Short mmCIF file of N, CA and C in Angstrom, two decimals:
data_model
loop_
_atom_site.label_atom_id
_atom_site.label_comp_id
_atom_site.label_asym_id
_atom_site.label_seq_id
_atom_site.Cartn_x
_atom_site.Cartn_y
_atom_site.Cartn_z
N MET A 27 0.82 -1.19 0.00
CA MET A 27 0.00 0.00 0.00
C MET A 27 0.86 1.26 0.00
N ARG A 28 1.91 1.23 0.76
CA ARG A 28 2.82 2.38 0.84
C ARG A 28 3.46 2.64 -0.52
N ASN A 29 3.86 1.60 -1.22
CA ASN A 29 4.47 1.74 -2.54
C ASN A 29 3.49 2.32 -3.56
N ILE A 30 2.22 1.94 -3.43
CA ILE A 30 1.20 2.46 -4.35
C ILE A 30 1.02 3.96 -4.14
N LYS A 31 0.95 4.40 -2.89
CA LYS A 31 0.82 5.83 -2.60
C LYS A 31 2.01 6.61 -3.13
N LEU A 32 3.20 6.07 -2.92
CA LEU A 32 4.41 6.72 -3.42
C LEU A 32 4.38 6.81 -4.94
N TYR A 33 3.97 5.74 -5.59
CA TYR A 33 3.87 5.72 -7.05
C TYR A 33 2.89 6.78 -7.54
N ILE A 34 1.75 6.93 -6.89
CA ILE A 34 0.75 7.91 -7.29
C ILE A 34 1.30 9.33 -7.12
N ILE A 35 1.96 9.59 -6.02
CA ILE A 35 2.53 10.91 -5.78
C ILE A 35 3.59 11.25 -6.82
N VAL A 36 4.49 10.33 -7.08
CA VAL A 36 5.55 10.56 -8.07
C VAL A 36 4.94 10.75 -9.45
N SER A 37 3.93 9.96 -9.79
CA SER A 37 3.28 10.09 -11.10
C SER A 37 2.62 11.46 -11.24
N PHE A 38 1.94 11.91 -10.20
CA PHE A 38 1.29 13.22 -10.23
C PHE A 38 2.30 14.34 -10.41
N LEU A 39 3.39 14.29 -9.67
CA LEU A 39 4.41 15.33 -9.76
C LEU A 39 5.05 15.37 -11.14
N SER A 40 5.20 14.23 -11.77
CA SER A 40 5.82 14.22 -13.09
C SER A 40 4.89 14.78 -14.16
N LEU A 41 3.57 14.77 -13.92
CA LEU A 41 2.62 15.29 -14.89
C LEU A 41 2.35 16.78 -14.70
N SER A 42 2.66 17.30 -13.54
CA SER A 42 2.42 18.72 -13.31
C SER A 42 3.53 19.55 -13.93
N SER A 43 3.25 20.81 -14.14
CA SER A 43 4.27 21.68 -14.73
C SER A 43 4.17 23.07 -14.12
N CYS A 44 5.17 23.85 -14.40
CA CYS A 44 5.18 25.24 -13.94
C CYS A 44 4.63 26.13 -15.04
N ASP A 45 4.16 27.30 -14.65
CA ASP A 45 3.73 28.28 -15.64
C ASP A 45 4.96 28.86 -16.33
N VAL A 46 4.82 29.14 -17.62
CA VAL A 46 5.89 29.74 -18.40
C VAL A 46 5.40 31.08 -18.91
N VAL A 47 6.21 32.12 -18.73
CA VAL A 47 5.85 33.46 -19.19
C VAL A 47 6.57 33.72 -20.51
N THR A 48 5.80 34.10 -21.53
CA THR A 48 6.34 34.42 -22.84
C THR A 48 5.93 35.83 -23.19
N GLY A 49 6.85 36.63 -23.71
CA GLY A 49 6.53 37.98 -24.13
C GLY A 49 7.48 39.00 -23.55
N GLU A 50 7.13 40.25 -23.69
CA GLU A 50 8.01 41.33 -23.24
C GLU A 50 7.19 42.54 -22.80
N ASP A 51 7.89 43.43 -22.13
CA ASP A 51 7.35 44.76 -21.85
C ASP A 51 8.43 45.76 -22.19
N GLY A 52 8.05 47.01 -22.34
CA GLY A 52 9.05 48.02 -22.65
C GLY A 52 8.41 49.32 -23.07
N ILE A 53 9.20 50.16 -23.71
CA ILE A 53 8.70 51.44 -24.21
C ILE A 53 9.03 51.55 -25.69
N VAL A 54 8.22 52.35 -26.38
CA VAL A 54 8.43 52.60 -27.81
C VAL A 54 8.76 54.07 -27.96
N ILE A 55 9.86 54.35 -28.69
CA ILE A 55 10.28 55.73 -28.92
C ILE A 55 10.49 55.98 -30.41
N ASP A 56 10.45 57.25 -30.78
CA ASP A 56 10.74 57.66 -32.15
C ASP A 56 12.24 57.53 -32.38
N ASN A 57 12.62 56.93 -33.50
CA ASN A 57 14.03 56.67 -33.80
C ASN A 57 14.86 57.95 -33.90
N ILE A 58 14.27 59.05 -34.35
CA ILE A 58 15.01 60.30 -34.53
C ILE A 58 14.92 61.19 -33.29
N THR A 59 13.69 61.48 -32.83
CA THR A 59 13.51 62.43 -31.73
C THR A 59 13.70 61.80 -30.36
N GLU A 60 13.60 60.48 -30.28
CA GLU A 60 13.66 59.70 -29.04
C GLU A 60 12.51 60.03 -28.08
N GLU A 61 11.45 60.65 -28.60
CA GLU A 61 10.25 60.89 -27.80
C GLU A 61 9.45 59.59 -27.74
N ARG A 62 8.80 59.38 -26.61
CA ARG A 62 7.97 58.19 -26.45
C ARG A 62 6.72 58.32 -27.31
N ILE A 63 6.27 57.19 -27.84
CA ILE A 63 5.13 57.19 -28.77
C ILE A 63 3.95 56.46 -28.13
N SER A 64 2.84 57.16 -28.01
CA SER A 64 1.61 56.52 -27.52
C SER A 64 0.79 56.01 -28.70
N GLY A 65 -0.12 55.10 -28.43
CA GLY A 65 -1.03 54.60 -29.45
C GLY A 65 -0.45 53.59 -30.42
N VAL A 66 0.69 53.00 -30.08
CA VAL A 66 1.28 51.97 -30.94
C VAL A 66 0.60 50.64 -30.61
N LEU A 67 0.10 49.95 -31.63
CA LEU A 67 -0.48 48.62 -31.44
C LEU A 67 0.66 47.61 -31.37
N VAL A 68 0.73 46.87 -30.25
CA VAL A 68 1.79 45.89 -30.03
C VAL A 68 1.14 44.52 -29.93
N LYS A 69 1.52 43.61 -30.86
CA LYS A 69 0.90 42.28 -30.91
C LYS A 69 1.95 41.19 -30.66
N LEU A 70 1.64 40.30 -29.73
CA LEU A 70 2.49 39.15 -29.42
C LEU A 70 1.86 37.93 -30.06
N GLN A 71 2.62 37.20 -30.87
CA GLN A 71 2.16 35.95 -31.47
C GLN A 71 3.10 34.84 -31.03
N VAL A 72 2.58 33.90 -30.24
CA VAL A 72 3.37 32.77 -29.76
C VAL A 72 3.24 31.64 -30.78
N ASP A 73 4.29 30.83 -30.93
CA ASP A 73 4.30 29.77 -31.94
C ASP A 73 3.15 28.77 -31.81
N ASN A 74 2.58 28.63 -30.61
CA ASN A 74 1.47 27.68 -30.46
C ASN A 74 0.14 28.30 -30.87
N GLY A 75 0.16 29.52 -31.40
CA GLY A 75 -1.05 30.16 -31.88
C GLY A 75 -1.67 31.15 -30.91
N HIS A 76 -1.22 31.19 -29.67
CA HIS A 76 -1.76 32.15 -28.72
C HIS A 76 -1.36 33.56 -29.13
N TYR A 77 -2.21 34.50 -28.76
CA TYR A 77 -2.08 35.87 -29.25
C TYR A 77 -2.47 36.84 -28.14
N GLU A 78 -1.68 37.86 -27.94
CA GLU A 78 -1.98 38.94 -26.99
C GLU A 78 -1.70 40.26 -27.69
N GLU A 79 -2.41 41.31 -27.29
CA GLU A 79 -2.08 42.62 -27.84
C GLU A 79 -2.28 43.70 -26.78
N ASP A 80 -1.60 44.81 -26.99
CA ASP A 80 -1.67 45.96 -26.10
C ASP A 80 -1.45 47.19 -26.96
N THR A 81 -1.82 48.34 -26.44
CA THR A 81 -1.55 49.61 -27.09
C THR A 81 -0.72 50.44 -26.12
N THR A 82 0.35 51.06 -26.63
CA THR A 82 1.19 51.85 -25.74
C THR A 82 0.40 52.99 -25.12
N ASP A 83 0.71 53.26 -23.86
CA ASP A 83 0.04 54.35 -23.14
C ASP A 83 0.72 55.68 -23.43
N GLU A 84 0.34 56.71 -22.67
CA GLU A 84 0.89 58.05 -22.90
C GLU A 84 2.41 58.09 -22.74
N ALA A 85 2.96 57.18 -21.93
CA ALA A 85 4.41 57.13 -21.71
C ALA A 85 5.10 56.19 -22.68
N GLY A 86 4.37 55.66 -23.67
CA GLY A 86 4.96 54.75 -24.65
C GLY A 86 5.17 53.34 -24.13
N TYR A 87 4.58 53.02 -22.96
CA TYR A 87 4.79 51.71 -22.34
C TYR A 87 3.85 50.65 -22.91
N PHE A 88 4.37 49.44 -23.10
CA PHE A 88 3.55 48.29 -23.51
C PHE A 88 3.90 47.09 -22.65
N ASN A 89 2.98 46.14 -22.61
CA ASN A 89 3.18 44.90 -21.87
C ASN A 89 2.39 43.81 -22.58
N VAL A 90 3.07 42.97 -23.33
CA VAL A 90 2.43 41.83 -23.99
C VAL A 90 3.05 40.56 -23.44
N VAL A 91 2.33 39.93 -22.55
CA VAL A 91 2.84 38.75 -21.88
C VAL A 91 1.77 37.67 -21.90
N GLU A 92 2.17 36.47 -22.20
CA GLU A 92 1.30 35.29 -22.22
C GLU A 92 1.81 34.34 -21.15
N VAL A 93 0.96 33.96 -20.21
CA VAL A 93 1.33 32.98 -19.19
C VAL A 93 0.68 31.67 -19.58
N GLU A 94 1.51 30.63 -19.71
CA GLU A 94 0.99 29.34 -20.17
C GLU A 94 1.33 28.24 -19.18
N ASN A 95 0.38 27.34 -19.02
CA ASN A 95 0.62 26.12 -18.27
C ASN A 95 0.50 25.01 -19.29
N CYS A 96 1.60 24.38 -19.62
CA CYS A 96 1.66 23.47 -20.75
C CYS A 96 1.45 22.00 -20.38
N GLY A 97 1.25 21.70 -19.11
CA GLY A 97 1.07 20.31 -18.74
C GLY A 97 2.35 19.53 -18.95
N ILE A 98 2.24 18.41 -19.63
CA ILE A 98 3.41 17.53 -19.80
C ILE A 98 4.17 17.80 -21.09
N VAL A 99 3.65 18.67 -21.94
CA VAL A 99 4.36 18.98 -23.19
C VAL A 99 5.23 20.20 -22.99
N PRO A 100 6.30 20.34 -23.75
CA PRO A 100 7.16 21.53 -23.62
C PRO A 100 6.40 22.79 -24.02
N CYS A 101 6.59 23.85 -23.28
CA CYS A 101 5.96 25.13 -23.61
C CYS A 101 6.72 25.80 -24.75
N PRO A 102 6.00 26.46 -25.65
CA PRO A 102 6.68 27.18 -26.72
C PRO A 102 7.40 28.40 -26.16
N ASP A 103 8.58 28.68 -26.69
CA ASP A 103 9.28 29.87 -26.24
C ASP A 103 9.66 30.77 -27.41
N ASP A 104 9.19 30.43 -28.60
CA ASP A 104 9.43 31.26 -29.78
C ASP A 104 8.21 32.15 -30.00
N PHE A 105 8.47 33.40 -30.28
CA PHE A 105 7.38 34.34 -30.48
C PHE A 105 7.85 35.51 -31.33
N THR A 106 6.90 36.26 -31.86
CA THR A 106 7.20 37.52 -32.54
C THR A 106 6.35 38.61 -31.91
N ILE A 107 6.88 39.81 -31.93
CA ILE A 107 6.14 40.99 -31.49
C ILE A 107 6.10 41.94 -32.68
N THR A 108 4.88 42.34 -33.05
CA THR A 108 4.68 43.28 -34.16
C THR A 108 4.23 44.61 -33.59
N LEU A 109 4.87 45.70 -34.03
CA LEU A 109 4.53 47.06 -33.57
C LEU A 109 4.06 47.85 -34.77
N GLU A 110 2.86 48.44 -34.67
CA GLU A 110 2.26 49.16 -35.79
C GLU A 110 1.69 50.49 -35.33
N LYS A 111 1.95 51.54 -36.12
CA LYS A 111 1.34 52.85 -35.89
C LYS A 111 1.39 53.63 -37.20
N ASN A 112 0.28 54.31 -37.51
CA ASN A 112 0.25 55.15 -38.71
C ASN A 112 1.39 56.16 -38.67
N GLY A 113 2.06 56.32 -39.81
CA GLY A 113 3.16 57.26 -39.91
C GLY A 113 4.51 56.63 -39.62
N TYR A 114 4.51 55.36 -39.18
CA TYR A 114 5.75 54.64 -38.86
C TYR A 114 5.80 53.32 -39.61
N GLN A 115 7.01 52.84 -39.86
CA GLN A 115 7.19 51.52 -40.46
C GLN A 115 6.83 50.45 -39.44
N THR A 116 6.12 49.42 -39.90
CA THR A 116 5.81 48.28 -39.03
C THR A 116 7.11 47.57 -38.68
N LEU A 117 7.26 47.22 -37.41
CA LEU A 117 8.47 46.54 -36.94
C LEU A 117 8.08 45.20 -36.34
N ILE A 118 8.78 44.15 -36.74
CA ILE A 118 8.57 42.81 -36.20
C ILE A 118 9.83 42.39 -35.46
N ILE A 119 9.65 42.01 -34.20
CA ILE A 119 10.78 41.63 -33.34
C ILE A 119 10.64 40.17 -32.95
N ASN A 120 11.74 39.44 -32.99
CA ASN A 120 11.80 38.11 -32.39
C ASN A 120 13.09 38.01 -31.60
N GLU A 121 13.38 36.86 -31.05
CA GLU A 121 14.56 36.73 -30.20
C GLU A 121 15.86 37.11 -30.92
N ALA A 122 15.92 36.89 -32.22
CA ALA A 122 17.13 37.21 -32.98
C ALA A 122 17.29 38.71 -33.20
N TYR A 123 16.25 39.49 -32.94
CA TYR A 123 16.27 40.91 -33.24
C TYR A 123 16.76 41.77 -32.07
N TYR A 124 16.77 41.20 -30.89
CA TYR A 124 17.19 41.97 -29.72
C TYR A 124 18.62 42.48 -29.91
N ASN A 125 18.87 43.60 -29.30
CA ASN A 125 20.18 44.24 -29.34
C ASN A 125 20.58 44.64 -30.75
N SER A 126 19.59 44.99 -31.54
CA SER A 126 19.86 45.59 -32.84
C SER A 126 19.79 47.10 -32.63
N GLU A 127 19.89 47.86 -33.69
CA GLU A 127 19.80 49.32 -33.52
C GLU A 127 18.38 49.77 -33.21
N LEU A 128 17.37 48.89 -33.42
CA LEU A 128 15.99 49.29 -33.18
C LEU A 128 15.36 48.64 -31.95
N ALA A 129 16.01 47.69 -31.32
CA ALA A 129 15.45 47.05 -30.12
C ALA A 129 16.60 46.65 -29.21
N GLU A 130 16.58 47.17 -28.00
CA GLU A 130 17.65 46.85 -27.05
C GLU A 130 17.07 46.74 -25.65
N TRP A 131 17.76 46.02 -24.80
CA TRP A 131 17.35 45.88 -23.41
C TRP A 131 17.73 47.13 -22.63
N VAL A 132 16.90 47.50 -21.66
CA VAL A 132 17.26 48.58 -20.75
C VAL A 132 18.50 48.15 -19.97
N ASN A 133 18.49 46.93 -19.50
CA ASN A 133 19.63 46.37 -18.77
C ASN A 133 19.93 45.00 -19.36
N GLU A 134 20.95 44.89 -20.18
CA GLU A 134 21.27 43.66 -20.90
C GLU A 134 21.42 42.45 -19.98
N SER A 135 22.08 42.62 -18.86
CA SER A 135 22.34 41.47 -17.99
C SER A 135 21.07 40.94 -17.35
N MET A 136 20.06 41.79 -17.15
CA MET A 136 18.82 41.35 -16.51
C MET A 136 17.72 41.09 -17.53
N LYS A 137 17.91 41.53 -18.77
CA LYS A 137 16.89 41.40 -19.81
C LYS A 137 15.52 41.81 -19.26
N ASP A 138 15.47 43.02 -18.68
CA ASP A 138 14.27 43.42 -17.97
C ASP A 138 13.20 44.06 -18.85
N SER A 139 13.50 45.05 -19.63
CA SER A 139 12.52 45.72 -20.48
C SER A 139 13.20 46.14 -21.77
N LEU A 140 12.40 46.24 -22.82
CA LEU A 140 12.93 46.64 -24.12
C LEU A 140 12.71 48.13 -24.37
N ILE A 141 13.64 48.72 -25.08
CA ILE A 141 13.45 50.03 -25.69
C ILE A 141 13.37 49.75 -27.19
N VAL A 142 12.23 50.08 -27.78
CA VAL A 142 12.02 49.80 -29.21
C VAL A 142 11.92 51.14 -29.93
N ARG A 143 12.66 51.27 -31.02
CA ARG A 143 12.68 52.50 -31.82
C ARG A 143 11.90 52.27 -33.11
N LEU A 144 10.90 53.11 -33.32
CA LEU A 144 10.15 53.04 -34.58
C LEU A 144 10.66 54.10 -35.55
N VAL A 145 10.71 53.73 -36.82
CA VAL A 145 11.21 54.59 -37.87
C VAL A 145 10.02 55.17 -38.63
N ARG A 146 10.04 56.50 -38.83
CA ARG A 146 8.96 57.15 -39.58
C ARG A 146 8.99 56.72 -41.03
N ASN A 147 7.77 56.73 -41.64
CA ASN A 147 7.66 56.42 -43.08
C ASN A 147 8.33 57.48 -43.91
#
């Protein structure tokens, strides 16, 4: 009986998983003036099809985060972020795009928030 209880507990723990957070937060600024831009539509598309969106506030801040509980399958960690606003070029960011001239971390070692620069049309 003791072995059966232990087996059930171990089986349950192996099937449970932790939540995984996918996405980013940050600010959007004009590439030339460096002024923060409000009203930018920011869309997060996760590889498993989940989708989140936000619009930058008066301070240019956005937060597109997806929290997933994937059970026993691996959680997706690949995603793209699309930023759109009239008068600016649409920008698509993925993990390979970080630390380019248009998207950089506020603090590289902590990867805490992004500063994204939009280019005018």
